[in-house]
mmCIF file of C-alpha atoms and ligand atoms in Angstrom:
data_model
loop_
_atom_site.group_PDB
_atom_site.id
_atom_site.type_symbol
_atom_site.label_atom_id
_atom_site.label_comp_id
_atom_site.label_asym_id
_atom_site.label_seq_id
_atom_site.Cartn_x
_atom_site.Cartn_y
_atom_site.Cartn_z
ATOM 1 C CA UNK A 24 -9.144 -7.145 -9.317
ATOM 2 C CA UNK A 25 -5.302 -6.953 -8.897
ATOM 3 C CA UNK A 26 -2.714 -9.534 -10.094
ATOM 4 C CA UNK A 27 0.612 -9.898 -8.710
ATOM 5 C CA UNK A 28 2.271 -7.458 -11.151
ATOM 6 C CA UNK A 29 0.048 -4.579 -10.045
ATOM 7 C CA UNK A 30 0.077 -5.009 -6.184
ATOM 8 C CA UNK A 31 1.093 -2.087 -4.003
ATOM 9 C CA UNK A 32 4.632 -2.848 -2.359
ATOM 10 C CA UNK A 33 6.757 -0.391 -0.670
ATOM 11 C CA UNK A 34 10.469 0.465 -1.035
ATOM 12 C CA UNK A 35 11.050 -1.984 1.902
ATOM 13 C CA UNK A 36 9.233 -4.898 0.344
ATOM 14 C CA UNK A 37 6.223 -4.392 2.331
ATOM 15 C CA UNK A 38 2.936 -5.225 0.735
ATOM 16 C CA UNK A 39 0.196 -2.453 1.318
ATOM 17 C CA UNK A 40 -3.400 -3.940 1.461
ATOM 18 C CA UNK A 41 -4.828 -1.869 3.981
ATOM 19 C CA UNK A 42 -6.308 1.837 4.100
ATOM 20 C CA UNK A 43 -7.116 3.737 7.329
ATOM 21 C CA UNK A 44 -9.684 6.272 6.175
ATOM 22 C CA UNK A 45 -10.385 9.172 8.483
ATOM 23 C CA UNK A 46 -13.781 10.449 7.237
ATOM 24 C CA UNK A 47 -14.058 13.434 9.485
ATOM 25 C CA UNK A 48 -12.110 15.447 12.039
ATOM 26 C CA UNK A 49 -15.120 16.410 14.077
ATOM 27 C CA UNK A 50 -15.815 14.715 17.405
ATOM 28 C CA UNK A 51 -18.201 14.677 20.112
ATOM 29 C CA UNK A 52 -15.577 13.936 22.793
ATOM 30 C CA UNK A 53 -12.657 15.623 23.921
ATOM 31 C CA UNK A 54 -10.176 12.834 24.859
ATOM 32 C CA UNK A 55 -7.367 14.847 26.428
ATOM 33 C CA UNK A 56 -4.702 12.883 24.593
ATOM 34 C CA UNK A 57 -6.215 13.610 21.302
ATOM 35 C CA UNK A 58 -7.765 17.009 21.469
ATOM 36 C CA UNK A 59 -7.490 20.115 23.692
ATOM 37 C CA UNK A 60 -10.669 20.817 25.915
ATOM 38 C CA UNK A 61 -11.681 23.659 23.551
ATOM 39 C CA UNK A 62 -11.646 21.339 20.504
ATOM 40 C CA UNK A 63 -9.426 21.720 17.321
ATOM 41 C CA UNK A 64 -10.250 24.117 14.421
ATOM 42 C CA UNK A 65 -12.180 21.907 12.455
ATOM 43 C CA UNK A 66 -11.717 22.049 8.666
ATOM 44 C CA UNK A 67 -14.475 23.550 6.298
ATOM 45 C CA UNK A 68 -16.931 20.851 4.928
ATOM 46 C CA UNK A 69 -15.926 21.626 1.382
ATOM 47 C CA UNK A 70 -12.373 20.902 2.206
ATOM 48 C CA UNK A 71 -13.362 17.317 3.237
ATOM 49 C CA UNK A 72 -12.836 14.543 0.702
ATOM 50 C CA UNK A 73 -16.345 13.855 -0.411
ATOM 51 C CA UNK A 74 -17.802 10.250 -0.464
ATOM 52 C CA UNK A 75 -17.715 10.138 -4.079
ATOM 53 C CA UNK A 76 -13.929 11.237 -4.014
ATOM 54 C CA UNK A 77 -13.276 8.495 -1.470
ATOM 55 C CA UNK A 78 -15.180 5.786 -3.538
ATOM 56 C CA UNK A 79 -13.263 6.681 -6.594
ATOM 57 C CA UNK A 80 -9.970 6.292 -4.722
ATOM 58 C CA UNK A 81 -10.835 3.005 -3.057
ATOM 59 C CA UNK A 82 -11.776 1.653 -6.599
ATOM 60 C CA UNK A 83 -8.144 2.537 -7.688
ATOM 61 C CA UNK A 84 -6.601 1.111 -4.467
ATOM 62 C CA UNK A 85 -8.705 -2.046 -4.797
ATOM 63 C CA UNK A 86 -7.410 -2.406 -8.353
ATOM 64 C CA UNK A 87 -3.744 -2.749 -6.792
ATOM 65 C CA UNK A 88 -4.596 -5.111 -4.064
ATOM 66 C CA UNK A 89 -6.044 -2.949 -1.321
ATOM 67 C CA UNK A 90 -8.780 -5.228 0.205
ATOM 68 C CA UNK A 91 -9.103 -3.868 3.771
ATOM 69 C CA UNK A 92 -10.624 -0.539 4.974
ATOM 70 C CA UNK A 93 -10.872 0.985 8.309
ATOM 71 C CA UNK A 94 -13.241 3.883 8.809
ATOM 72 C CA UNK A 95 -12.235 6.042 11.572
ATOM 73 C CA UNK A 96 -12.061 9.921 12.425
ATOM 74 C CA UNK A 97 -12.723 12.113 14.403
ATOM 75 C CA UNK A 98 -15.943 10.177 15.327
ATOM 76 C CA UNK A 99 -16.887 8.593 12.083
ATOM 77 C CA UNK A 100 -20.684 8.750 13.029
ATOM 78 C CA UNK A 101 -20.834 12.480 13.270
ATOM 79 C CA UNK A 102 -20.326 12.755 9.704
ATOM 80 C CA UNK A 103 -23.864 12.639 7.812
ATOM 81 C CA UNK A 104 -24.528 10.026 5.343
ATOM 82 C CA UNK A 105 -21.882 7.496 6.722
ATOM 83 C CA UNK A 106 -24.107 4.457 6.483
ATOM 84 C CA UNK A 107 -24.989 4.826 2.767
ATOM 85 C CA UNK A 108 -21.278 5.468 2.144
ATOM 86 C CA UNK A 109 -20.239 2.079 3.840
ATOM 87 C CA UNK A 110 -22.921 0.141 2.062
ATOM 88 C CA UNK A 111 -21.502 1.671 -1.261
ATOM 89 C CA UNK A 112 -17.923 0.859 -0.305
ATOM 90 C CA UNK A 113 -18.993 -2.714 0.402
ATOM 91 C CA UNK A 114 -20.022 -3.003 -3.049
ATOM 92 C CA UNK A 115 -16.582 -2.122 -4.460
ATOM 93 C CA UNK A 116 -15.140 -4.981 -6.103
ATOM 94 C CA UNK A 117 -12.104 -6.289 -4.103
ATOM 95 C CA UNK A 118 -12.861 -4.533 -0.765
ATOM 96 C CA UNK A 119 -13.582 -7.493 1.186
ATOM 97 C CA UNK A 120 -12.855 -6.243 4.876
ATOM 98 C CA UNK A 121 -14.624 -3.202 6.173
ATOM 99 C CA UNK A 122 -13.998 -2.320 9.829
ATOM 100 C CA UNK A 123 -14.600 0.595 12.069
ATOM 101 C CA UNK A 124 -13.149 2.536 15.063
ATOM 102 C CA UNK A 125 -15.640 4.444 17.053
ATOM 103 C CA UNK A 126 -16.077 5.815 20.415
ATOM 104 C CA UNK A 127 -19.489 4.116 20.711
ATOM 105 C CA UNK A 128 -21.364 7.209 21.852
ATOM 106 C CA UNK A 129 -23.571 8.148 18.983
ATOM 107 C CA UNK A 130 -24.021 4.847 16.913
ATOM 108 C CA UNK A 131 -25.892 2.669 19.272
ATOM 109 C CA UNK A 132 -29.134 2.469 17.261
ATOM 110 C CA UNK A 133 -27.248 1.753 14.083
ATOM 111 C CA UNK A 134 -25.526 -1.386 15.262
ATOM 112 C CA UNK A 135 -28.211 -3.791 14.385
ATOM 113 C CA UNK A 136 -27.559 -2.641 10.772
ATOM 114 C CA UNK A 137 -23.625 -2.955 10.778
ATOM 115 C CA UNK A 138 -23.753 -6.591 9.384
ATOM 116 C CA UNK A 139 -25.970 -5.573 6.560
ATOM 117 C CA UNK A 140 -23.761 -2.600 5.805
ATOM 118 C CA UNK A 141 -20.783 -5.093 5.451
ATOM 119 C CA UNK A 142 -18.972 -4.188 8.673
ATOM 120 C CA UNK A 143 -16.662 -7.076 9.744
ATOM 121 C CA UNK A 144 -15.628 -5.729 13.126
ATOM 122 C CA UNK A 145 -15.557 -2.819 15.258
ATOM 123 C CA UNK A 146 -12.837 -1.126 17.547
ATOM 124 C CA UNK A 147 -14.569 0.216 20.445
ATOM 125 C CA UNK A 148 -12.411 2.832 22.216
ATOM 126 C CA UNK A 149 -12.703 2.659 26.029
ATOM 127 C CA UNK A 150 -10.218 3.805 28.717
ATOM 128 C CA UNK A 151 -12.194 3.276 31.865
ATOM 129 C CA UNK A 152 -15.177 1.411 33.295
ATOM 130 C CA UNK A 153 -15.320 4.083 35.944
ATOM 131 C CA UNK A 154 -17.833 6.893 35.100
ATOM 132 C CA UNK A 155 -15.721 9.567 36.737
ATOM 133 C CA UNK A 156 -12.576 8.529 35.307
ATOM 134 C CA UNK A 157 -14.123 8.175 31.898
ATOM 135 C CA UNK A 158 -15.221 11.706 32.211
ATOM 136 C CA UNK A 159 -11.906 12.959 33.397
ATOM 137 C CA UNK A 160 -10.398 11.442 30.196
ATOM 138 C CA UNK A 161 -12.987 12.203 27.628
ATOM 139 C CA UNK A 162 -14.530 15.417 29.057
ATOM 140 C CA UNK A 163 -17.892 14.041 28.436
ATOM 141 C CA UNK A 164 -20.233 12.067 30.815
ATOM 142 C CA UNK A 165 -21.008 9.305 28.089
ATOM 143 C CA UNK A 166 -19.928 5.978 29.546
ATOM 144 C CA UNK A 167 -23.209 4.359 29.634
ATOM 145 C CA UNK A 168 -23.661 4.994 26.022
ATOM 146 C CA UNK A 169 -20.376 3.236 25.153
ATOM 147 C CA UNK A 170 -21.376 0.288 27.492
ATOM 148 C CA UNK A 171 -24.812 0.186 25.465
ATOM 149 C CA UNK A 172 -22.734 -0.072 22.133
ATOM 150 C CA UNK A 173 -20.633 -2.896 23.550
ATOM 151 C CA UNK A 174 -23.819 -4.843 24.578
ATOM 152 C CA UNK A 175 -25.408 -4.116 21.043
ATOM 153 C CA UNK A 176 -22.442 -5.313 19.438
ATOM 154 C CA UNK A 177 -22.273 -8.563 21.234
ATOM 155 C CA UNK A 178 -26.077 -9.108 20.419
ATOM 156 C CA UNK A 179 -25.526 -8.615 16.732
ATOM 157 C CA UNK A 180 -22.392 -10.907 16.902
ATOM 158 C CA UNK A 181 -20.061 -8.327 15.562
ATOM 159 C CA UNK A 182 -16.423 -9.143 16.430
ATOM 160 C CA UNK A 183 -15.329 -6.379 18.907
ATOM 161 C CA UNK A 184 -11.940 -5.249 20.021
ATOM 162 C CA UNK A 185 -11.618 -2.766 22.930
ATOM 163 C CA UNK A 186 -8.790 -0.006 22.396
ATOM 164 C CA UNK A 187 -7.566 1.248 25.621
ATOM 165 C CA UNK A 188 -4.744 4.035 25.791
ATOM 166 C CA UNK A 189 -3.000 3.359 28.921
ATOM 167 C CA UNK A 190 -1.915 6.460 30.911
ATOM 168 C CA UNK A 191 0.028 6.860 34.146
ATOM 169 C CA UNK A 192 -2.216 8.779 36.818
ATOM 170 C CA UNK A 193 -5.204 8.443 34.678
ATOM 171 C CA UNK A 194 -6.416 4.828 34.260
ATOM 172 C CA UNK A 195 -3.769 2.389 35.069
ATOM 173 C CA UNK A 196 -6.211 0.974 37.666
ATOM 174 C CA UNK A 197 -8.698 0.171 34.792
ATOM 175 C CA UNK A 198 -6.241 -2.027 32.976
ATOM 176 C CA UNK A 199 -7.301 -5.394 34.838
ATOM 177 C CA UNK A 200 -11.069 -4.610 34.857
ATOM 178 C CA UNK A 201 -11.052 -3.714 31.109
ATOM 179 C CA UNK A 202 -8.990 -6.793 30.514
ATOM 180 C CA UNK A 203 -11.657 -8.785 32.139
ATOM 181 C CA UNK A 204 -14.106 -7.777 29.402
ATOM 182 C CA UNK A 205 -12.145 -10.354 27.218
ATOM 183 C CA UNK A 206 -13.622 -13.078 29.371
ATOM 184 C CA UNK A 207 -16.993 -12.841 27.528
ATOM 185 C CA UNK A 208 -17.747 -9.713 25.954
ATOM 186 C CA UNK A 209 -14.688 -8.824 23.711
ATOM 187 C CA UNK A 210 -12.698 -10.663 21.169
ATOM 188 C CA UNK A 211 -9.719 -8.625 22.013
ATOM 189 C CA UNK A 212 -8.834 -6.047 24.723
ATOM 190 C CA UNK A 213 -5.931 -3.923 23.435
ATOM 191 C CA UNK A 214 -3.771 -1.764 25.608
ATOM 192 C CA UNK A 215 -1.977 1.120 23.597
ATOM 193 C CA UNK A 216 0.890 3.343 24.577
ATOM 194 C CA UNK A 217 -0.136 6.989 24.589
ATOM 195 C CA UNK A 218 1.294 8.931 21.351
ATOM 196 C CA UNK A 219 2.187 12.523 20.880
ATOM 197 C CA UNK A 220 -0.822 13.434 18.787
ATOM 198 C CA UNK A 221 -3.074 15.696 21.342
ATOM 199 C CA UNK A 222 -3.481 18.512 19.056
ATOM 200 C CA UNK A 223 -1.301 20.730 20.966
ATOM 201 C CA UNK A 224 2.215 20.488 22.272
ATOM 202 C CA UNK A 225 2.380 16.939 21.571
ATOM 203 C CA UNK A 226 4.478 15.364 24.228
ATOM 204 C CA UNK A 227 2.854 12.381 25.934
ATOM 205 C CA UNK A 228 3.200 12.065 29.623
ATOM 206 C CA UNK A 229 6.919 11.171 30.271
ATOM 207 C CA UNK A 230 5.774 8.864 33.020
ATOM 208 C CA UNK A 231 3.601 7.095 30.674
ATOM 209 C CA UNK A 232 3.279 3.470 30.842
ATOM 210 C CA UNK A 233 5.070 1.620 27.864
ATOM 211 C CA UNK A 234 4.401 -1.852 26.385
ATOM 212 C CA UNK A 235 6.867 -3.570 28.970
ATOM 213 C CA UNK A 236 5.065 -1.880 32.001
ATOM 214 C CA UNK A 237 1.764 -2.942 30.497
ATOM 215 C CA UNK A 238 2.858 -6.439 30.080
ATOM 216 C CA UNK A 239 4.174 -6.478 33.609
ATOM 217 C CA UNK A 240 0.758 -5.455 35.022
ATOM 218 C CA UNK A 241 -1.139 -8.070 32.924
ATOM 219 C CA UNK A 242 1.340 -10.925 33.752
ATOM 220 C CA UNK A 243 0.914 -10.214 37.582
ATOM 221 C CA UNK A 244 -2.849 -10.829 37.291
ATOM 222 C CA UNK A 245 -2.868 -13.424 34.673
ATOM 223 C CA UNK A 246 0.259 -15.506 35.269
ATOM 224 C CA UNK A 247 -0.803 -18.195 32.762
ATOM 225 C CA UNK A 248 -1.287 -15.783 29.742
ATOM 226 C CA UNK A 249 0.485 -17.301 26.600
ATOM 227 C CA UNK A 250 1.854 -15.256 23.814
ATOM 228 C CA UNK A 251 0.466 -15.894 20.450
ATOM 229 C CA UNK A 252 2.102 -15.850 16.986
ATOM 230 C CA UNK A 253 2.120 -12.786 15.225
ATOM 231 C CA UNK A 254 0.859 -12.256 11.602
ATOM 232 C CA UNK A 255 2.248 -9.886 8.923
ATOM 233 C CA UNK A 256 0.544 -6.480 9.538
ATOM 234 C CA UNK A 257 -0.298 -7.146 13.248
ATOM 235 C CA UNK A 258 0.340 -4.197 15.634
ATOM 236 C CA UNK A 259 -0.638 -5.850 18.756
ATOM 237 C CA UNK A 260 1.117 -8.530 20.460
ATOM 238 C CA UNK A 261 -1.441 -11.016 21.563
ATOM 239 C CA UNK A 262 -2.040 -13.061 24.543
ATOM 240 C CA UNK A 263 -4.400 -15.789 25.255
ATOM 241 C CA UNK A 264 -5.638 -16.293 29.072
ATOM 242 C CA UNK A 265 -7.244 -19.609 30.079
ATOM 243 C CA UNK A 266 -10.902 -19.404 30.273
ATOM 244 C CA UNK A 267 -11.214 -16.160 28.263
ATOM 245 C CA UNK A 268 -13.083 -15.985 25.045
ATOM 246 C CA UNK A 269 -11.021 -13.075 23.789
ATOM 247 C CA UNK A 270 -7.260 -12.317 23.727
ATOM 248 C CA UNK A 271 -5.346 -9.462 25.443
ATOM 249 C CA UNK A 272 -3.039 -7.237 23.143
ATOM 250 C CA UNK A 273 -0.539 -4.748 23.688
ATOM 251 C CA UNK A 274 0.329 -2.139 21.083
ATOM 252 C CA UNK A 275 3.643 -0.418 21.281
ATOM 253 C CA UNK A 276 2.363 2.588 19.302
ATOM 254 C CA UNK A 277 4.963 4.948 20.762
ATOM 255 C CA UNK A 278 7.891 2.517 21.201
ATOM 256 C CA UNK A 279 7.029 1.439 17.365
ATOM 257 C CA UNK A 280 8.283 -2.210 17.493
ATOM 258 C CA UNK A 281 6.104 -3.495 14.715
ATOM 259 C CA UNK A 282 7.034 -1.265 11.714
ATOM 260 C CA UNK A 283 8.747 -4.189 9.983
ATOM 261 C CA UNK A 284 5.632 -5.522 8.766
ATOM 262 C CA UNK A 285 3.550 -2.463 8.381
ATOM 263 C CA UNK A 286 0.931 -3.136 5.564
ATOM 264 C CA UNK A 287 -1.142 0.163 5.761
ATOM 265 C CA UNK A 288 -1.626 3.736 4.533
ATOM 266 C CA UNK A 289 -3.724 6.409 5.912
ATOM 267 C CA UNK A 290 -5.978 9.112 4.361
ATOM 268 C CA UNK A 291 -6.891 12.187 6.411
ATOM 269 C CA UNK A 292 -10.284 13.948 6.118
ATOM 270 C CA UNK A 293 -8.867 16.421 3.754
ATOM 271 C CA UNK A 294 -7.162 13.903 1.511
ATOM 272 C CA UNK A 295 -3.472 14.004 2.711
ATOM 273 C CA UNK A 296 -2.060 10.613 2.290
ATOM 274 C CA UNK A 297 0.215 9.300 5.157
ATOM 275 C CA UNK A 298 2.501 6.395 4.571
ATOM 276 C CA UNK A 299 3.422 6.308 8.167
ATOM 277 C CA UNK A 300 1.256 7.497 11.273
ATOM 278 C CA UNK A 301 4.341 9.545 12.251
ATOM 279 C CA UNK A 302 5.013 11.347 8.940
ATOM 280 C CA UNK A 303 3.686 14.815 8.165
ATOM 281 C CA UNK A 304 1.790 13.899 4.927
ATOM 282 C CA UNK A 305 3.280 12.932 1.663
ATOM 283 C CA UNK A 306 0.731 14.387 -0.893
ATOM 284 C CA UNK A 307 -2.716 15.297 -1.294
ATOM 285 C CA UNK A 308 -5.091 13.126 -3.283
ATOM 286 C CA UNK A 309 -8.043 15.390 -3.117
ATOM 287 C CA UNK A 310 -6.093 18.190 -4.779
ATOM 288 C CA UNK A 311 -4.935 15.966 -7.444
ATOM 289 C CA UNK A 312 -8.526 14.622 -8.056
ATOM 290 C CA UNK A 313 -9.888 18.344 -8.091
ATOM 291 C CA UNK A 314 -7.320 19.275 -10.613
ATOM 292 C CA UNK A 315 -8.685 16.558 -12.951
ATOM 293 C CA UNK A 316 -6.103 13.752 -12.480
ATOM 294 C CA UNK A 317 -7.033 10.409 -14.146
ATOM 295 C CA UNK A 318 -7.477 7.113 -12.253
ATOM 296 C CA UNK A 319 -3.944 6.050 -13.666
ATOM 297 C CA UNK A 320 -2.321 9.374 -12.517
ATOM 298 C CA UNK A 321 -3.724 8.776 -9.044
ATOM 299 C CA UNK A 322 -2.433 5.141 -8.852
ATOM 300 C CA UNK A 323 0.901 6.610 -10.051
ATOM 301 C CA UNK A 324 1.052 9.233 -7.144
ATOM 302 C CA UNK A 325 0.226 6.258 -4.703
ATOM 303 C CA UNK A 326 2.886 4.160 -6.179
ATOM 304 C CA UNK A 327 5.389 6.971 -5.734
ATOM 305 C CA UNK A 328 4.464 7.814 -2.169
ATOM 306 C CA UNK A 329 4.520 4.044 -1.169
ATOM 307 C CA UNK A 330 7.971 3.739 -3.083
ATOM 308 C CA UNK A 331 9.335 6.461 -0.830
ATOM 309 C CA UNK A 332 8.338 5.327 2.704
ATOM 310 C CA UNK A 333 10.253 5.698 5.657
ATOM 311 C CA UNK A 334 11.726 2.485 7.124
ATOM 312 C CA UNK A 335 9.822 2.905 10.417
ATOM 313 C CA UNK A 336 7.852 5.339 12.622
ATOM 314 C CA UNK A 337 11.115 6.898 13.926
ATOM 315 C CA UNK A 338 12.613 7.697 10.708
ATOM 316 C CA UNK A 339 9.246 9.240 9.584
ATOM 317 C CA UNK A 340 9.257 11.485 12.655
ATOM 318 C CA UNK A 341 12.615 12.570 12.098
ATOM 319 C CA UNK A 342 11.784 13.516 8.466
ATOM 320 C CA UNK A 343 8.721 15.486 9.385
ATOM 321 C CA UNK A 344 8.670 18.928 7.764
ATOM 322 C CA UNK A 345 7.907 20.657 11.053
ATOM 323 C CA UNK A 346 11.378 19.727 12.205
ATOM 324 C CA UNK A 347 10.181 16.657 14.173
ATOM 325 C CA UNK A 348 7.651 18.629 16.375
ATOM 326 C CA UNK A 349 4.080 16.993 16.246
ATOM 327 C CA UNK A 350 1.027 19.198 16.811
ATOM 328 C CA UNK A 351 -1.524 17.264 15.142
ATOM 329 C CA UNK A 352 -4.605 15.886 16.819
ATOM 330 C CA UNK A 353 -5.182 12.146 16.316
ATOM 331 C CA UNK A 354 -8.725 13.086 15.151
ATOM 332 C CA UNK A 355 -7.206 14.465 11.912
ATOM 333 C CA UNK A 356 -5.212 11.170 11.581
ATOM 334 C CA UNK A 357 -7.517 8.497 12.703
ATOM 335 C CA UNK A 358 -5.256 6.697 14.943
HETATM 336 N N1 SAM B 405 -13.314 8.759 17.634
HETATM 337 C C1 SAM B 405 -12.988 7.312 17.340
HETATM 338 C C2 SAM B 405 -12.566 6.605 18.456
HETATM 339 O O1 SAM B 405 -12.295 7.079 19.376
HETATM 340 O O2 SAM B 405 -12.620 5.297 18.624
HETATM 341 C C3 SAM B 405 -12.052 7.104 16.196
HETATM 342 C C4 SAM B 405 -10.773 7.991 16.111
HETATM 343 S S1 SAM B 405 -9.727 7.922 17.341
HETATM 344 C C5 SAM B 405 -8.524 9.199 16.727
HETATM 345 C C6 SAM B 405 -8.992 6.307 16.929
HETATM 346 C C7 SAM B 405 -8.049 5.761 18.136
HETATM 347 O O3 SAM B 405 -6.969 6.560 18.260
HETATM 348 C C8 SAM B 405 -8.865 5.711 19.468
HETATM 349 O O4 SAM B 405 -8.868 4.272 19.790
HETATM 350 C C9 SAM B 405 -8.037 6.546 20.319
HETATM 351 O O5 SAM B 405 -8.089 5.844 21.607
HETATM 352 C C10 SAM B 405 -6.765 6.372 19.642
HETATM 353 N N2 SAM B 405 -5.818 7.503 20.026
HETATM 354 C C11 SAM B 405 -6.161 8.997 19.887
HETATM 355 N N3 SAM B 405 -5.149 9.653 20.345
HETATM 356 C C12 SAM B 405 -4.335 8.934 20.846
HETATM 357 C C13 SAM B 405 -2.869 9.140 21.359
HETATM 358 N N4 SAM B 405 -2.499 10.535 21.537
HETATM 359 N N5 SAM B 405 -2.113 8.121 21.726
HETATM 360 C C14 SAM B 405 -2.748 6.907 21.374
HETATM 361 N N6 SAM B 405 -4.004 6.511 20.875
HETATM 362 C C15 SAM B 405 -4.805 7.547 20.584
HETATM 363 FE FE1 SF4 B 406 -12.909 11.830 19.714
HETATM 364 FE FE2 SF4 B 406 -11.762 9.479 19.132
HETATM 365 FE FE3 SF4 B 406 -10.228 11.593 19.669
HETATM 366 FE FE4 SF4 B 406 -11.538 10.681 21.593
HETATM 367 S S1 SF4 B 406 -9.933 9.672 20.587
HETATM 368 S S2 SF4 B 406 -11.295 13.029 20.921
HETATM 369 S S3 SF4 B 406 -13.352 9.973 20.798
HETATM 370 S S4 SF4 B 406 -11.523 11.173 17.836
#
């Protein structure tokens, strides 16, 4: 366990206690804002961080105060052996908060085991409740499977947050029907600005709805909604709505209004550490491990990376080695 002297703090005084772990770049959907229709060139399986390597890293990080892990991808459940990995991760001393982000199309049958595996909450991505619009966005006809997952999560009493990317001309008419899920079925429905990580030219739709436009839409329908106080590390601005079990949230992921309290780092499936979603990766931990680094050397490398962090996502984007241009797919970053 960590003591105060050991904890991970960046060069702007932000404590890091949260790792977003992308366990695969593979996915069974082709959400247009994340991947081109033909998919991306998946990495060779031998280039992926192995589960053993990930567990080793998590032990090192837990010793410096990282207690929260979000498993993401790609679609995490297309990687074999994930259930066993999560169970083992749950046994790592100091890791107290394991969460998952999933498209909910392949894991329905496993949901009743999530509690036993130690999963504390699930973010379920869902951009439309209309089957045709869902298909147009994801290029797959799998809405019923996602709704089955939502029901199974509710039955298992796993806290569930819905993640919706809001896109002009695609799903803006879904905003209110999706918000209604917070009445009884979701602990939070979060509306996210589209970001430039679609695996090709990168630019989001210029007519995109930003956080201000999303708030306006919600307020028109829920005039009594009340803004909630934010905590350190929050990305969503949350609102309560009278009569709703869950909250509504807005994530200004492209406007980047929340960087001042950022508490997270990211690991890509091939072991690249990102200290900001918008940076191009600061070093590769898999290579370090495979070159024989000790745990202390791994900790030192992480500390150095965290000690040279951009102040915010705009600065990180400007410093990218690709001259600012973004061609990554979100499925190699994990969101
Ligand atoms: N496949 C899983 C899923 O979709 O939930 C996990 C990985 S996915 C990359 C994680 C989150 O990133 C999803 O909620 C997805 O909607 C979001 N995302 C992907 N591309 C995005 C983009 N260009 N802008 C905003 N959010 C994006
Ligand atoms: Fe797959 Fe998630 Fe990307 Fe959609 S957002 S293509 S479900 S990784």
